[in-house]
Short mmCIF file of C-alpha atoms in Angstrom, two decimals:
data_model
loop_
_atom_site.label_atom_id
_atom_site.label_comp_id
_atom_site.label_asym_id
_atom_site.label_seq_id
_atom_site.Cartn_x
_atom_site.Cartn_y
_atom_site.Cartn_z
CA MET A 1 -16.38 1.96 -41.01
CA ILE A 2 -14.37 -0.67 -39.13
CA PHE A 3 -10.80 -0.12 -37.96
CA ASP A 4 -8.43 -2.85 -36.81
CA LYS A 5 -4.66 -3.38 -36.71
CA THR A 6 -4.51 -3.28 -40.53
CA ASN A 7 -6.01 0.18 -41.02
CA ALA A 8 -6.19 1.87 -37.59
CA ARG A 9 -3.74 4.57 -38.71
CA LEU A 10 -6.64 6.07 -40.68
CA ILE A 11 -8.02 7.25 -37.34
CA ASN A 12 -5.30 9.92 -37.37
CA THR A 13 -6.51 11.33 -40.70
CA LYS A 14 -9.50 13.42 -41.71
CA GLU A 15 -11.30 10.11 -42.43
CA VAL A 16 -12.26 10.20 -38.76
CA TYR A 17 -13.14 13.70 -37.62
CA LEU A 18 -14.72 13.84 -34.18
CA HIS A 19 -13.57 17.33 -33.18
CA ASP A 20 -16.33 19.22 -31.33
CA ASP A 21 -18.65 16.21 -31.21
CA SER A 22 -20.18 15.80 -27.76
CA PHE A 23 -19.83 12.80 -25.46
CA VAL A 24 -23.29 11.59 -24.41
CA GLU A 25 -22.97 8.11 -22.92
CA PHE A 26 -20.60 5.19 -22.30
CA ARG A 27 -21.69 1.54 -21.96
CA PHE A 28 -19.67 -1.63 -21.44
CA ASP A 29 -20.91 -5.17 -22.06
CA ARG A 30 -18.68 -7.45 -20.00
CA VAL A 31 -19.98 -10.65 -21.62
CA SER A 32 -19.09 -9.60 -25.18
CA TYR A 33 -16.11 -7.37 -24.24
CA LYS A 34 -17.73 -4.52 -26.12
CA ALA A 35 -17.66 -0.82 -25.20
CA ILE A 36 -20.00 1.69 -26.81
CA LEU A 37 -19.60 5.44 -26.83
CA CYS A 38 -22.59 7.53 -27.87
CA LEU A 39 -21.65 10.87 -29.37
CA TYR A 40 -23.63 13.81 -30.69
CA SER A 41 -22.18 15.17 -33.93
CA TYR A 42 -21.72 18.80 -34.81
CA LYS A 43 -23.76 17.73 -37.86
CA LYS A 44 -26.72 17.40 -35.46
CA HIS A 45 -27.13 13.63 -35.15
CA CYS A 46 -26.16 10.92 -32.69
CA TYR A 47 -23.94 7.99 -33.54
CA GLU A 48 -22.08 5.21 -31.80
CA ILE A 49 -18.48 4.14 -31.69
CA THR A 50 -18.27 0.45 -30.79
CA PHE A 51 -15.01 -0.99 -29.50
CA HIS A 52 -14.86 -4.79 -30.01
CA GLY A 53 -12.64 -7.20 -28.08
CA VAL A 54 -11.88 -4.69 -25.33
CA ILE A 55 -9.00 -5.63 -23.02
CA GLY A 56 -8.59 -2.34 -21.16
CA ILE A 57 -10.11 1.08 -20.54
CA GLU A 58 -8.78 4.11 -18.67
CA MET A 59 -10.74 7.30 -18.28
CA THR A 60 -10.38 10.57 -16.41
CA SER A 61 -13.28 12.83 -15.55
CA CYS A 62 -11.67 15.72 -13.67
CA ASP A 63 -12.43 18.68 -15.97
CA PHE A 64 -8.78 19.76 -15.86
CA TRP A 65 -9.39 22.62 -18.29
CA GLY A 66 -13.01 23.29 -17.25
CA PRO A 67 -16.17 21.25 -17.89
CA SER A 68 -16.89 20.27 -21.49
CA PRO A 69 -18.43 17.23 -23.21
CA HIS A 70 -16.72 18.11 -26.53
CA VAL A 71 -14.12 15.90 -28.19
CA SER A 72 -10.89 17.69 -28.97
CA ASP A 73 -9.05 14.80 -30.61
CA PHE A 74 -9.27 11.07 -31.37
CA ARG A 75 -5.92 9.35 -31.98
CA PHE A 76 -4.59 5.92 -32.81
CA ILE A 77 -1.50 5.29 -30.68
CA ASP A 78 1.38 3.54 -32.46
CA ALA A 79 3.12 0.60 -30.76
CA ASP A 80 6.09 2.67 -29.53
CA ASN A 81 3.89 5.16 -27.67
CA ARG A 82 1.26 2.90 -26.14
CA ILE A 83 0.56 3.16 -22.44
CA LEU A 84 -2.35 0.85 -21.69
CA ILE A 85 -1.41 -2.29 -23.65
CA PRO A 86 2.12 -2.52 -22.14
CA LYS A 87 0.58 -2.00 -18.68
CA LEU A 88 -1.80 -4.92 -19.30
CA ILE A 89 1.01 -7.13 -20.61
CA ASP A 90 3.07 -6.36 -17.47
CA GLU A 91 0.09 -7.15 -15.24
CA GLU A 92 -0.46 -10.44 -17.05
CA LYS A 93 3.20 -11.40 -16.51
CA LYS A 94 2.98 -10.57 -12.78
CA ASN A 95 -0.27 -12.49 -12.28
CA PRO A 96 -0.52 -15.25 -14.89
CA PHE A 97 -3.69 -17.30 -14.97
CA PRO A 98 -3.60 -20.78 -16.53
CA GLY A 99 -5.75 -20.99 -19.63
CA SER A 100 -6.13 -17.26 -20.19
CA MET A 101 -5.48 -15.87 -23.67
CA PRO A 102 -2.12 -14.07 -23.69
CA ILE A 103 -2.14 -10.36 -24.48
CA SER A 104 0.20 -9.28 -27.26
CA ASN A 105 1.07 -5.85 -28.54
CA GLU A 106 0.45 -7.01 -32.13
CA ASN A 107 -3.15 -8.19 -31.79
CA TYR A 108 -4.67 -5.04 -30.29
CA ILE A 109 -4.93 -1.37 -31.07
CA GLU A 110 -4.89 1.50 -28.61
CA THR A 111 -6.71 4.78 -29.08
CA VAL A 112 -7.32 7.85 -26.97
CA LEU A 113 -10.09 10.41 -27.07
CA THR A 114 -9.08 13.77 -25.61
CA PHE A 115 -11.86 16.09 -24.53
CA ALA A 116 -11.87 19.89 -24.46
CA SER A 117 -11.95 19.49 -20.66
CA GLY A 118 -8.47 17.94 -20.76
CA ASP A 119 -9.86 14.54 -19.81
CA HIS A 120 -8.96 11.35 -21.69
CA PHE A 121 -10.69 8.12 -22.65
CA ARG A 122 -8.06 5.50 -23.51
CA ILE A 123 -9.06 2.06 -24.76
CA ALA A 124 -7.28 -1.07 -26.00
CA CYS A 125 -9.27 -3.40 -28.23
CA GLU A 126 -9.26 -5.61 -31.33
CA SER A 127 -11.33 -3.34 -33.57
CA ILE A 128 -13.40 -0.17 -33.66
CA GLU A 129 -16.62 0.35 -35.56
CA ILE A 130 -17.74 3.91 -36.21
CA GLY A 131 -21.26 3.88 -37.52
CA ASP A 132 -24.10 6.16 -38.40
CA ASN A 133 -26.37 4.52 -35.86
CA TYR A 134 -28.75 7.40 -35.37
CA ILE A 135 -30.57 7.48 -32.07
CA LYS A 136 -34.22 8.36 -32.53
CA MET A 137 -35.51 10.64 -29.84
CA PRO A 138 -38.99 9.81 -28.52
CA LYS A 139 -41.81 12.29 -29.15
CA GLU A 140 -42.39 12.60 -25.40
CA PRO A 141 -38.92 12.70 -23.82
CA ASP A 142 -38.59 11.30 -20.32
CA GLU A 143 -37.54 14.29 -18.24
CA ASN A 144 -35.45 11.96 -16.04
CA ASP A 145 -33.29 10.74 -18.94
CA PHE A 146 -30.07 12.77 -18.68
CA ARG A 147 -29.08 11.86 -22.26
CA LEU A 148 -32.14 13.53 -23.72
CA ALA A 149 -31.62 16.56 -21.50
CA LEU A 150 -28.02 16.82 -22.70
CA LEU A 151 -29.03 16.48 -26.36
CA LYS A 152 -31.69 19.15 -25.88
CA ALA A 153 -29.15 21.47 -24.28
CA ILE A 154 -26.68 20.86 -27.12
CA ASN A 155 -29.37 21.50 -29.74
CA ASN A 156 -30.29 24.79 -28.10
CA ALA A 157 -26.67 25.94 -27.80
#
């Protein structure tokens, strides 16, 4: 399913239920302005959330409430409560660059993932694609691949 400024409020409904899913990996492609989160579902499969047209990311990794890879909540942030997009707009005004595309509050959405650890992953982008892109695990896992070790640990929990 794809979410953009026209339907992003659905993220705050049971349409998008990520509670207790486990964070596995984060990747960012600077050329395409695309961020990808890999999560492991409580339904026992991996999937990806792809953020398209990314303009900003903020993340904490302090384990405020103790270590945990589990998602507590995933929220769409309405325009009046945004933190990241206004910060980017202010930065753009302070340091304008000729020819750059102006950032506007209307063209982007802001979301935040809160983890059971108390950490946050906040991102501002044009759209979000939540897919059932299952990750196939190799028959002979590479013992040095931390993602496979994490998935194995989650499966055995």
